[in-house]
Tab-separated table of C-alpha atoms (C1' of nucleotides) in Angstrom:
chain	number	residue	atom	x	y	z
L	1	MET	CA	16.357	-17.189	-13.078
L	2	TYR	CA	14.847	-19.973	-15.282
L	3	ALA	CA	13.229	-22.161	-12.314
L	4	LEU	CA	10.744	-19.383	-10.725
L	5	GLN	CA	10.299	-21.951	-7.897
L	6	ALA	CA	7.965	-20.646	-5.315
L	7	ALA	CA	10.077	-18.356	-3.203
L	8	THR	CA	9.728	-19.569	0.351
L	9	THR	CA	7.326	-16.983	1.721
L	10	GLN	CA	9.279	-15.296	4.528
L	11	ARG	CA	7.075	-14.844	7.247
L	12	ALA	CA	8.040	-12.286	9.973
L	13	PRO	CA	7.144	-13.477	13.312
L	14	ARG	CA	5.215	-11.348	15.648
L	15	PRO	CA	7.654	-9.934	18.258
L	16	LYS	CA	7.364	-10.991	21.795
L	17	PHE	CA	8.887	-8.482	24.298
L	18	SER	CA	10.434	-10.216	27.330
L	19	ASN	CA	7.768	-10.055	30.015
L	20	THR	CA	10.259	-9.594	32.652
L	21	ALA	CA	11.678	-6.278	31.330
L	22	LEU	CA	8.534	-4.654	30.263
L	23	GLY	CA	6.065	-6.095	32.435
L	24	ALA	CA	6.966	-3.730	35.294
L	25	ILE	CA	6.489	-0.502	33.263
L	26	GLY	CA	3.101	-1.282	31.585
L	27	THR	CA	-0.252	0.148	32.891
L	28	VAL	CA	-3.638	-1.426	31.903
L	29	SER	CA	-6.160	0.976	29.726
L	30	LEU	CA	-9.664	0.455	28.631
L	31	PHE	CA	-11.222	1.784	25.329
L	32	GLU	CA	-14.730	1.560	24.355
L	33	ARG	CA	-15.890	0.770	20.879
L	34	ASN	CA	-14.994	3.382	18.143
L	35	ASN	CA	-13.156	5.571	20.740
L	36	THR	CA	-10.045	7.135	19.530
L	37	ILE	CA	-6.713	5.875	21.181
L	38	PHE	CA	-4.622	8.446	19.607
L	39	ALA	CA	-5.039	10.456	16.454
L	40	GLU	CA	-2.477	11.129	13.599
L	41	GLY	CA	-0.344	13.929	14.560
L	42	ASP	CA	-0.624	13.500	18.245
L	43	ASP	CA	2.327	13.551	20.483
L	44	ALA	CA	3.660	10.119	20.507
L	45	ASP	CA	4.350	9.706	24.396
L	46	ARG	CA	2.729	6.138	24.678
L	47	ALA	CA	2.813	2.854	22.922
L	48	TYR	CA	0.424	-0.063	23.380
L	49	LYS	CA	0.044	-3.793	23.436
L	50	VAL	CA	-3.664	-5.260	22.795
L	51	VAL	CA	-4.749	-7.617	25.432
L	52	SER	CA	-8.411	-8.041	24.303
L	53	GLY	CA	-10.527	-6.542	21.668
L	54	GLY	CA	-8.966	-4.963	18.566
L	55	VAL	CA	-7.746	-1.757	17.173
L	56	ARG	CA	-7.661	-0.230	13.751
L	57	LEU	CA	-4.594	1.932	12.517
L	58	CYS	CA	-5.585	4.354	9.996
L	59	LYS	CA	-5.025	7.578	7.853
L	60	MET	CA	-7.779	9.916	6.883
L	61	MET	CA	-8.161	12.118	3.880
L	62	PRO	CA	-9.733	15.637	4.208
L	63	ASP	CA	-12.715	14.408	2.383
L	64	GLY	CA	-13.366	11.462	4.483
L	65	ARG	CA	-11.677	8.780	2.478
L	66	ARG	CA	-10.078	6.406	4.815
L	67	GLN	CA	-7.068	3.808	4.467
L	68	ILE	CA	-6.683	1.326	7.370
L	69	ALA	CA	-2.833	0.428	7.432
L	70	ALA	CA	-3.333	-2.381	9.951
L	71	PHE	CA	-5.424	-4.010	12.660
L	72	ALA	CA	-3.832	-4.621	16.001
L	73	LEU	CA	-5.320	-7.818	17.582
L	74	PRO	CA	-4.738	-9.535	20.909
L	75	GLY	CA	-0.881	-9.757	21.362
L	76	ASP	CA	0.085	-7.073	18.896
L	77	TYR	CA	1.942	-4.075	19.545
L	78	PHE	CA	1.087	-0.575	18.052
L	79	GLY	CA	1.978	2.927	18.438
L	80	PHE	CA	5.676	2.247	18.343
L	81	ASP	CA	6.395	3.980	15.051
L	82	TRP	CA	7.100	7.234	16.820
L	83	LEU	CA	9.136	10.211	15.436
L	84	GLY	CA	7.844	12.640	17.941
L	85	HIS	CA	4.193	12.231	16.603
L	86	HIS	CA	2.042	9.217	15.692
L	87	ALA	CA	1.822	8.756	11.859
L	88	LEU	CA	-1.535	6.783	12.133
L	89	THR	CA	-4.916	7.213	14.073
L	90	ALA	CA	-5.621	4.302	16.371
L	91	GLU	CA	-9.323	3.466	17.205
L	92	ALA	CA	-10.976	0.663	19.109
L	93	LEU	CA	-12.755	-1.893	16.951
L	94	ASN	CA	-14.801	-2.943	19.979
L	95	ASP	CA	-14.323	-2.763	23.662
L	96	THR	CA	-10.638	-3.175	24.160
L	97	THR	CA	-8.027	-3.672	26.929
L	98	ALA	CA	-4.580	-2.737	26.125
L	99	ILE	CA	-1.370	-2.203	28.230
L	100	SER	CA	0.473	0.912	27.626
L	101	TYR	CA	3.920	1.973	27.956
L	102	ALA	CA	5.286	5.474	28.535
L	103	ARG	CA	7.647	6.375	25.621
L	104	ASN	CA	10.474	7.692	27.706
L	105	ARG	CA	10.682	4.776	29.973
L	106	LEU	CA	10.506	2.433	26.817
L	107	GLU	CA	13.587	4.339	25.313
L	108	ARG	CA	15.573	4.152	28.566
L	109	LEU	CA	14.786	0.454	28.729
L	110	GLY	CA	15.693	0.154	25.111
L	111	ASP	CA	19.182	1.787	25.903
L	112	GLU	CA	19.979	-0.368	28.744
L	113	ASP	CA	18.597	-3.735	27.697
L	114	HIS	CA	19.831	-5.586	24.588
L	115	ASP	CA	16.920	-7.783	24.530
L	116	VAL	CA	14.207	-4.989	24.684
L	117	ARG	CA	15.910	-3.197	22.073
L	118	ALA	CA	16.184	-6.157	19.772
L	119	GLU	CA	12.298	-6.463	20.239
L	120	LEU	CA	11.697	-2.852	19.487
L	121	TYR	CA	13.487	-3.294	16.391
L	122	ALA	CA	11.572	-6.435	15.604
L	123	THR	CA	8.386	-4.744	16.164
L	124	LEU	CA	9.388	-2.139	13.545
L	125	ARG	CA	10.594	-4.545	11.169
L	126	HIS	CA	7.158	-6.708	11.344
L	127	ASP	CA	5.167	-3.519	10.632
L	128	LEU	CA	7.372	-2.705	7.754
L	129	TRP	CA	7.156	-6.331	6.545
L	130	ALA	CA	3.314	-6.222	6.898
L	131	ALA	CA	3.026	-2.827	5.136
L	132	GLN	CA	4.990	-4.045	2.042
L	133	ASN	CA	2.929	-7.060	1.948
L	134	HIS	CA	-0.230	-4.823	1.977
L	135	LEU	CA	1.312	-2.808	-0.880
L	136	ILE	CA	0.954	-5.619	-3.609
L	137	ILE	CA	-2.615	-6.061	-2.395
L	138	LEU	CA	-3.666	-2.491	-2.611
L	139	GLY	CA	-1.550	-2.062	-5.830
L	140	ARG	CA	-1.983	-5.147	-7.952
L	141	GLN	CA	-4.703	-7.647	-6.618
L	142	SER	CA	-8.339	-8.052	-7.760
L	143	ALA	CA	-11.124	-7.763	-5.420
L	144	ARG	CA	-11.441	-11.431	-5.042
L	145	GLU	CA	-7.855	-11.767	-4.197
L	146	ARG	CA	-7.962	-9.024	-1.740
L	147	VAL	CA	-10.946	-10.569	0.238
L	148	THR	CA	-9.429	-14.063	0.137
L	149	SER	CA	-5.943	-12.679	1.124
L	150	PHE	CA	-7.614	-10.921	4.027
L	151	LEU	CA	-9.414	-14.202	5.355
L	152	VAL	CA	-6.000	-16.208	4.787
L	153	GLU	CA	-4.419	-13.566	7.056
L	154	LEU	CA	-7.055	-13.760	9.750
L	155	ILE	CA	-6.601	-17.501	9.552
L	156	GLU	CA	-2.905	-17.179	10.189
L	157	ARG	CA	-3.111	-14.603	12.747
L	158	ARG	CA	-5.587	-16.700	14.736
L	159	LYS	CA	-4.010	-17.587	17.889
L	160	GLY	CA	-3.598	-21.311	19.041
L	161	ASP	CA	-7.046	-22.779	18.246
L	162	ASN	CA	-7.369	-24.488	14.961
L	163	LEU	CA	-11.132	-24.137	14.497
L	164	SER	CA	-12.345	-23.473	10.987
L	165	THR	CA	-14.673	-20.710	12.519
L	166	ILE	CA	-12.631	-17.461	12.425
L	167	ALA	CA	-13.517	-14.434	14.377
L	168	VAL	CA	-13.849	-10.989	12.437
L	169	PRO	CA	-13.818	-8.420	14.820
L	170	MET	CA	-14.132	-5.522	12.330
L	171	THR	CA	-16.891	-4.265	10.227
L	172	ARG	CA	-17.454	-4.527	6.558
L	173	ARG	CA	-16.487	-0.998	6.259
L	174	ASP	CA	-13.253	-1.646	8.189
L	175	MET	CA	-12.507	-4.429	5.913
L	176	ALA	CA	-13.166	-2.384	2.714
L	177	ASP	CA	-11.047	0.526	4.089
L	178	TYR	CA	-8.359	-2.071	4.711
L	179	LEU	CA	-8.532	-3.635	1.270
L	180	GLY	CA	-9.092	-0.506	-0.801
L	181	LEU	CA	-12.598	-1.632	-1.892
L	182	THR	CA	-16.254	-0.488	-1.112
L	183	VAL	CA	-18.508	-2.118	1.566
L	184	GLU	CA	-20.703	-3.409	-1.416
L	185	THR	CA	-17.751	-5.147	-3.057
L	186	ILE	CA	-16.765	-6.836	0.164
L	187	CYS	CA	-20.190	-8.122	0.696
L	188	ARG	CA	-20.485	-9.421	-3.061
L	189	GLU	CA	-17.210	-11.240	-2.772
L	190	LEU	CA	-18.260	-12.886	0.775
L	191	SER	CA	-21.581	-13.739	-0.779
L	192	ALA	CA	-19.906	-15.222	-3.988
L	193	LEU	CA	-17.521	-17.210	-1.702
L	194	LYS	CA	-20.389	-18.488	0.180
L	195	ARG	CA	-22.382	-19.591	-2.834
L	196	GLU	CA	-19.224	-21.457	-4.112
L	197	GLY	CA	-19.147	-23.368	-0.796
L	198	VAL	CA	-15.760	-21.936	0.099
L	199	ILE	CA	-16.891	-20.308	3.461
L	200	ALA	CA	-20.133	-19.901	5.288
L	201	ILE	CA	-21.161	-16.747	7.422
L	202	PRO	CA	-22.773	-17.793	10.431
L	203	GLY	CA	-22.902	-14.077	11.512
L	204	ARG	CA	-21.437	-10.736	11.134
L	205	HIS	CA	-18.334	-11.333	13.109
L	206	ALA	CA	-17.434	-14.717	12.209
L	207	VAL	CA	-16.542	-16.787	8.974
L	208	ILE	CA	-16.516	-20.551	8.719
L	209	VAL	CA	-13.724	-21.791	6.265
L	210	HIS	CA	-14.907	-25.013	4.347
L	211	ASP	CA	-12.263	-25.194	1.807
L	212	GLU	CA	-8.965	-23.506	2.948
L	213	ALA	CA	-6.949	-24.740	0.083
L	214	ALA	CA	-9.613	-23.059	-2.340
L	215	LEU	CA	-9.256	-19.780	-0.351
L	216	ARG	CA	-5.361	-19.743	-0.571
L	217	ARG	CA	-5.295	-20.552	-4.091
L	218	ALA	CA	-7.683	-17.496	-4.746
L	219	SER	CA	-5.565	-15.380	-2.601
L	220	MET	CA	-2.336	-16.057	-4.756
L	221	ALA	CA	-0.673	-15.786	-1.412
L	222	ASP	CA	2.057	-17.972	-2.754
L	223	ASP	CA	4.269	-15.343	-4.511
A	1	MET	CA	-12.744	16.794	16.493
A	2	TYR	CA	-14.573	20.030	15.476
A	3	ALA	CA	-11.768	21.891	14.017
A	4	LEU	CA	-10.114	19.617	11.162
A	5	GLN	CA	-7.297	21.814	10.828
A	6	ALA	CA	-4.679	20.719	8.583
A	7	ALA	CA	-2.717	18.167	10.632
A	8	THR	CA	0.874	19.171	10.035
A	9	THR	CA	2.041	16.498	7.934
A	10	GLN	CA	4.849	14.765	9.932
A	11	ARG	CA	7.775	14.342	7.351
A	12	ALA	CA	10.196	11.770	8.345
A	13	PRO	CA	13.725	12.855	7.487
A	14	ARG	CA	15.884	10.574	5.617
A	15	PRO	CA	18.483	9.201	8.100
A	16	LYS	CA	22.070	10.150	7.707
A	17	PHE	CA	24.645	7.692	8.957
A	18	SER	CA	27.535	9.272	10.809
A	19	ASN	CA	30.213	9.087	8.055
A	20	THR	CA	33.020	8.318	10.631
A	21	ALA	CA	31.503	5.189	12.032
A	22	LEU	CA	30.199	3.661	8.916
A	23	GLY	CA	32.520	4.999	6.166
A	24	ALA	CA	35.183	2.537	7.024
A	25	ILE	CA	33.261	-0.613	6.415
A	26	GLY	CA	31.717	0.225	3.152
A	27	THR	CA	32.782	-0.918	-0.139
A	28	VAL	CA	31.787	0.408	-3.507
A	29	SER	CA	29.708	-1.588	-5.974
A	30	LEU	CA	28.542	-0.850	-9.569
A	31	PHE	CA	25.428	-2.125	-11.011
A	32	GLU	CA	24.344	-2.051	-14.784
A	33	ARG	CA	20.780	-1.007	-15.834
A	34	ASN	CA	18.148	-3.456	-15.062
A	35	ASN	CA	20.623	-5.858	-12.930
A	36	THR	CA	19.389	-7.471	-10.000
A	37	ILE	CA	21.317	-6.301	-6.896
A	38	PHE	CA	19.446	-8.900	-4.679
A	39	ALA	CA	16.087	-10.805	-5.110
A	40	GLU	CA	13.297	-11.414	-2.543
A	41	GLY	CA	14.273	-14.264	-0.617
A	42	ASP	CA	17.897	-13.763	-0.914
A	43	ASP	CA	20.165	-14.234	1.986
A	44	ALA	CA	20.390	-10.892	3.311
A	45	ASP	CA	24.113	-10.472	3.939
A	46	ARG	CA	24.578	-6.905	2.534
A	47	ALA	CA	22.822	-3.471	2.815
A	48	TYR	CA	23.394	-0.544	0.501
A	49	LYS	CA	23.649	3.149	0.077
A	50	VAL	CA	22.916	4.640	-3.330
A	51	VAL	CA	25.528	7.048	-4.605
A	52	SER	CA	24.543	7.577	-8.094
A	53	GLY	CA	21.815	6.300	-10.282
A	54	GLY	CA	18.691	4.686	-8.660
A	55	VAL	CA	17.135	1.305	-7.724
A	56	ARG	CA	13.677	-0.043	-7.566
A	57	LEU	CA	12.584	-2.172	-4.706
A	58	CYS	CA	9.697	-4.337	-5.587
A	59	LYS	CA	7.831	-7.545	-5.320
A	60	MET	CA	6.734	-9.827	-8.039
A	61	MET	CA	3.749	-12.279	-8.366
A	62	PRO	CA	4.057	-15.551	-10.051
A	63	ASP	CA	2.175	-14.257	-13.041
A	64	GLY	CA	4.281	-11.220	-13.600
A	65	ARG	CA	2.438	-8.545	-11.845
A	66	ARG	CA	4.718	-6.294	-10.143
A	67	GLN	CA	4.504	-3.811	-7.422
A	68	ILE	CA	7.295	-1.402	-6.766
A	69	ALA	CA	7.435	-0.761	-2.795
A	70	ALA	CA	10.063	2.154	-3.179
A	71	PHE	CA	12.743	3.814	-5.296
A	72	ALA	CA	16.066	4.366	-3.846
A	73	LEU	CA	17.817	7.572	-5.134
A	74	PRO	CA	21.141	8.919	-4.415
A	75	GLY	CA	21.799	9.293	-0.802
A	76	ASP	CA	19.016	6.536	0.309
A	77	TYR	CA	19.609	3.368	2.013
A	78	PHE	CA	18.261	0.066	0.999
A	79	GLY	CA	18.337	-3.620	2.026
A	80	PHE	CA	18.352	-2.822	5.758
A	81	ASP	CA	14.975	-4.584	6.172
A	82	TRP	CA	16.591	-7.835	6.984
A	83	LEU	CA	15.187	-10.843	8.818
A	84	GLY	CA	17.667	-13.232	7.349
A	85	HIS	CA	16.376	-12.689	4.032
A	86	HIS	CA	15.448	-9.709	1.751
A	87	ALA	CA	11.771	-9.148	1.467
A	88	LEU	CA	12.124	-7.144	-1.739
A	89	THR	CA	14.067	-7.432	-4.930
A	90	ALA	CA	16.319	-4.703	-5.861
A	91	GLU	CA	17.274	-3.582	-9.391
A	92	ALA	CA	19.024	-0.811	-10.931
A	93	LEU	CA	16.996	1.684	-12.793
A	94	ASN	CA	20.147	2.782	-14.678
A	95	ASP	CA	23.859	2.315	-14.102
A	96	THR	CA	24.215	2.877	-10.450
A	97	THR	CA	27.014	2.967	-7.790
A	98	ALA	CA	26.274	2.135	-4.298
A	99	ILE	CA	28.175	1.453	-1.324
A	100	SER	CA	27.518	-1.877	0.322
A	101	TYR	CA	27.868	-2.898	4.153
A	102	ALA	CA	28.432	-6.296	5.402
A	103	ARG	CA	25.496	-7.438	7.676
A	104	ASN	CA	27.653	-8.766	10.478
A	105	ARG	CA	29.842	-5.743	10.563
A	106	LEU	CA	26.671	-3.403	10.638
A	107	GLU	CA	25.197	-5.307	13.342
A	108	ARG	CA	28.355	-5.361	15.355
A	109	LEU	CA	28.760	-1.664	14.801
A	110	GLY	CA	25.150	-1.237	15.923
A	111	ASP	CA	25.699	-2.946	19.223
A	112	GLU	CA	28.702	-1.035	19.963
A	113	ASP	CA	27.738	2.480	18.713
A	114	HIS	CA	24.769	4.153	20.003
A	115	ASP	CA	24.721	6.760	17.126
A	116	VAL	CA	24.746	3.947	14.444
A	117	ARG	CA	21.999	2.183	16.212
A	118	ALA	CA	19.783	5.136	16.212
A	119	GLU	CA	20.395	5.533	12.671
A	120	LEU	CA	19.593	1.873	11.624
A	121	TYR	CA	16.483	2.413	13.656
A	122	ALA	CA	15.820	5.895	11.772
A	123	THR	CA	16.243	4.104	8.546
A	124	LEU	CA	13.590	1.409	9.394
A	125	ARG	CA	11.273	4.077	10.733
A	126	HIS	CA	11.779	6.110	7.654
A	127	ASP	CA	10.674	3.126	5.284
A	128	LEU	CA	7.697	2.199	7.603
A	129	TRP	CA	6.619	5.909	7.228
A	130	ALA	CA	7.029	5.743	3.517
A	131	ALA	CA	5.178	2.598	3.154
A	132	GLN	CA	2.297	3.836	5.235
A	133	ASN	CA	1.993	7.060	2.985
A	134	HIS	CA	2.098	4.713	-0.063
A	135	LEU	CA	-0.818	2.493	1.356
A	136	ILE	CA	-3.270	5.484	1.129
A	137	ILE	CA	-2.198	6.204	-2.386
A	138	LEU	CA	-2.783	2.733	-3.615
A	139	GLY	CA	-5.747	2.179	-1.664
A	140	ARG	CA	-7.670	5.420	-1.829
A	141	GLN	CA	-6.522	7.739	-4.576
A	142	SER	CA	-7.539	8.254	-8.234
A	143	ALA	CA	-5.186	7.953	-11.206
A	144	ARG	CA	-4.804	11.714	-11.208
A	145	GLU	CA	-4.022	11.952	-7.517
A	146	ARG	CA	-1.421	9.196	-7.869
A	147	VAL	CA	0.334	10.799	-10.768
A	148	THR	CA	0.388	14.147	-9.065
A	149	SER	CA	1.510	12.699	-5.600
A	150	PHE	CA	4.414	10.945	-7.333
A	151	LEU	CA	5.533	14.344	-8.929
A	152	VAL	CA	5.164	16.082	-5.790
A	153	GLU	CA	7.279	13.280	-4.018
A	154	LEU	CA	9.958	13.470	-6.637
A	155	ILE	CA	10.201	17.518	-5.993
A	156	GLU	CA	10.491	16.965	-2.305
A	157	ARG	CA	12.989	14.336	-2.822
A	158	ARG	CA	15.003	16.412	-5.129
A	159	LYS	CA	18.394	17.327	-3.350
A	160	GLY	CA	19.434	20.961	-2.953
A	161	ASP	CA	18.822	22.582	-6.267
A	162	ASN	CA	15.404	24.428	-6.746
A	163	LEU	CA	15.172	23.943	-10.550
A	164	SER	CA	11.585	23.501	-11.825
A	165	THR	CA	13.063	20.797	-13.957
A	166	ILE	CA	12.803	17.488	-11.849
A	167	ALA	CA	14.670	14.262	-13.024
A	168	VAL	CA	12.594	11.248	-13.548
A	169	PRO	CA	15.153	8.422	-13.532
A	170	MET	CA	12.538	5.554	-13.950
A	171	THR	CA	10.415	4.436	-16.964
A	172	ARG	CA	6.664	4.760	-17.336
A	173	ARG	CA	6.428	1.128	-16.475
A	174	ASP	CA	8.329	1.715	-13.253
A	175	MET	CA	5.873	4.668	-12.387
A	176	ALA	CA	2.843	2.492	-13.099
A	177	ASP	CA	4.131	-0.395	-10.914
A	178	TYR	CA	4.927	2.102	-8.231
A	179	LEU	CA	1.501	3.697	-8.369
A	180	GLY	CA	-0.495	0.609	-9.026
A	181	LEU	CA	-1.571	1.744	-12.410
A	182	THR	CA	-0.935	0.933	-16.250
A	183	VAL	CA	1.539	2.403	-18.394
A	184	GLU	CA	-1.120	3.999	-20.481
A	185	THR	CA	-2.880	5.551	-17.588
A	186	ILE	CA	0.390	6.998	-16.718
A	187	CYS	CA	0.815	8.498	-20.023
A	188	ARG	CA	-2.670	9.672	-20.202
A	189	GLU	CA	-2.438	11.725	-17.055
A	190	LEU	CA	0.939	13.092	-17.824
A	191	SER	CA	-0.425	14.246	-21.162
A	192	ALA	CA	-3.513	15.711	-19.481
A	193	LEU	CA	-1.303	17.517	-17.002
A	194	LYS	CA	0.737	18.843	-20.064
A	195	ARG	CA	-2.455	20.004	-21.778
A	196	GLU	CA	-3.498	21.849	-18.775
A	197	GLY	CA	-0.273	23.756	-18.637
A	198	VAL	CA	0.637	22.288	-15.185
A	199	ILE	CA	3.814	20.520	-16.579
A	200	ALA	CA	5.924	20.070	-19.603
A	201	ILE	CA	7.781	17.070	-20.735
A	202	PRO	CA	10.949	17.846	-22.412
A	203	GLY	CA	11.882	14.129	-22.650
A	204	ARG	CA	11.359	10.739	-21.009
A	205	HIS	CA	13.342	11.317	-18.023
A	206	ALA	CA	12.406	14.897	-16.959
A	207	VAL	CA	9.377	17.027	-16.115
A	208	ILE	CA	9.305	20.682	-16.002
A	209	VAL	CA	6.881	21.940	-13.322
A	210	HIS	CA	5.105	25.121	-14.414
A	211	ASP	CA	2.477	25.197	-11.620
A	212	GLU	CA	3.428	23.379	-8.465
A	213	ALA	CA	0.694	24.850	-6.609
A	214	ALA	CA	-1.929	23.108	-8.926
A	215	LEU	CA	0.172	19.869	-8.667
A	216	ARG	CA	-0.065	19.802	-4.930
A	217	ARG	CA	-3.797	20.771	-5.147
A	218	ALA	CA	-4.478	17.800	-7.507
A	219	SER	CA	-2.411	15.494	-5.271
A	220	MET	CA	-4.445	16.053	-1.941
A	221	ALA	CA	-0.919	15.806	-0.327
A	222	ASP	CA	-2.407	17.873	2.481
A	223	ASP	CA	-4.102	15.272	4.448
N	1	DG	C1'	-40.404	-6.253	23.377
N	2	DA	C1'	-40.918	-2.595	19.941
N	3	DC	C1'	-38.199	1.288	18.435
N	4	DG	C1'	-34.551	3.474	16.203
N	5	DA	C1'	-30.083	3.228	14.477
N	6	DT	C1'	-26.395	1.144	12.526
N	7	DC	C1'	-24.719	-2.263	9.658
N	8	DA	C1'	-25.135	-5.731	5.874
N	9	DT	C1'	-27.051	-7.507	1.719
N	10	DT	C1'	-28.630	-7.318	-2.977
N	11	DG	C1'	-29.869	-5.227	-7.443
N	12	DA	C1'	-29.299	-1.839	-11.126
N	13	DT	C1'	-26.677	1.365	-13.625
N	14	DC	C1'	-22.581	4.097	-14.480
N	15	DT	C1'	-17.654	4.979	-15.221
N	16	DG	C1'	-12.697	5.331	-14.438
N	17	DG	C1'	-9.227	2.937	-15.590
N	18	DC	C1'	-7.700	-1.424	-18.225
N	19	DG	C1'	-6.526	-4.072	-22.422
N	20	DC	C1'	-5.585	-4.131	-27.017
N	21	DA	C1'	-3.898	-2.143	-31.147
N	22	DA	C1'	-1.639	1.127	-34.052
N	23	DT	C1'	1.749	4.734	-34.440
N	24	DG	C1'	5.269	7.938	-32.817
N	25	DT	C1'	10.080	8.563	-30.543
N	26	DG	C1'	14.259	8.222	-28.827
N	27	DT	C1'	18.313	5.611	-28.118
N	28	DG	C1'	21.942	2.301	-28.174
N	29	DC	C1'	24.754	-0.399	-31.194
N	30	DC	C1'	27.211	-2.087	-35.349
T	1	DG	C1'	24.675	7.185	-39.771
T	2	DG	C1'	21.298	4.154	-40.147
T	3	DC	C1'	18.953	0.058	-38.322
T	4	DA	C1'	16.604	-2.469	-34.751
T	5	DC	C1'	14.519	-2.383	-30.615
T	6	DA	C1'	12.672	-0.816	-26.470
T	7	DC	C1'	9.920	2.699	-24.674
T	8	DA	C1'	6.031	6.371	-25.078
T	9	DT	C1'	1.736	7.916	-26.525
T	10	DT	C1'	-2.977	7.938	-28.306
T	11	DG	C1'	-7.383	5.975	-29.687
T	12	DC	C1'	-11.194	2.809	-28.751
T	13	DG	C1'	-14.153	-0.311	-26.805
T	14	DC	C1'	-14.871	-2.928	-22.362
T	15	DC	C1'	-15.298	-4.416	-17.885
T	16	DA	C1'	-14.436	-4.771	-12.768
T	17	DG	C1'	-15.697	-2.268	-9.296
T	18	DA	C1'	-18.058	2.089	-7.843
T	19	DT	C1'	-22.148	4.476	-7.015
T	20	DC	C1'	-26.847	4.848	-6.150
T	21	DA	C1'	-31.073	2.860	-4.138
T	22	DA	C1'	-33.707	-0.205	-1.641
T	23	DT	C1'	-34.528	-3.812	1.621
T	24	DG	C1'	-33.106	-7.075	5.338
T	25	DA	C1'	-30.597	-8.170	9.713
T	26	DT	C1'	-28.936	-7.099	14.252
T	27	DC	C1'	-28.097	-4.625	18.244
T	28	DG	C1'	-28.416	-1.631	21.908
T	29	DT	C1'	-31.703	0.776	24.725
T	30	DC	C1'	-35.733	2.719	27.123
DNA sequence: GACGATCATTGATCTGGCGCAATGTGTGCC
DNA sequence: GGCACACATTGCGCCAGATCAATGATCGTC
């Protein structure tokens, strides 16, 4: 209790389904930019894995306010949080390819195959972990902290390459609705980070990180 | 898309473990008010079910800011989000009795017993559902909406009895840290609701609901 | 390759909720 | 049963971020 040493931030690994077991039952689907893949309340008969592109998972309020719960990027699974009906709406950020799995076949496979079961469980656990991290951002962080947290998240979700240029497949509005801010505040914070030399913004859908340490410091990611 | 009819709010039922299978492996534990049951980062060797009292599940930032992810009330399970280590800190709201289950025994049981497995899965799914609902509150709702949403949540989690008096086992600070507000704002909103005749406040740990319809209207719970 | 539309950026002003401070109110403990 | 302490409430000024408004950049498309 005395030594509040930096608790090793437990990072939940993104689950990887065994290709062997699941590969056979998936079918490829294509979605155009801004198309709805499924809506909140829809019968949850399919789940998906992003191959290319990206997906926003969100909830809408009757008056149009929107909260994005997560972004699914290549390699990520979504739509597995079934309970008969989807709890979130899924929309393509841009033209997106995904593999879709029929729910009944997934469930059957889960009953038979211990590995598949473990990975379904891991997917759910990862989503819960992500949502809990999101709660502290929305509930207790400043605009600066939110934006830098988000950029750090993009850095860490970036696959393989170690380039300082990170892809930003979503719009400013999407970022705002993910972080509980407005579009204007997102712009102002990004501009401020640019002015301070922490990042550069070569275009709408990319950010170059010049000072990752400063970014992480500003994000207070080290809880 | 035209008819934005009120999407039937999908309510995730709180899971009930089959008493037969789990009853045998649980042991009773007692925790005093404000005692830590487990801390974020602790080895997740046990999970719990609240019998009486209540528990807050929270994350802390190094500077002391706190976000409560959930409250576990009698009948609720917590500490099942394992991945080797607990992602949240669990503290007793007041003197609390809980049944605790050893992780290795739970896992073994889950492998053997289909019903137990389904219920472990349902617990995780319920927690994810709750976290996603929490996100829209923290990201997009006003103080008034947050406080009324919280009271509606307490109404709906209240077991059995249909009394208009609802128990509030947590402090104003706990409410604030759950809703992403300050203690003062909680007080002000509760006072305003009292002034408007929607509720009465007979004591620190109770609220009498005079106009539940108005409360629900103010909470925008009907997304 | 110019038009229209959407998205992004910046400035000016406004405000909901915060921070601070002072005062009430239980509530547990000796 | 009275004292001390933690919790709750209310007032007041302030500020981070929202809102409103105008301009600039980018992109698809005919």
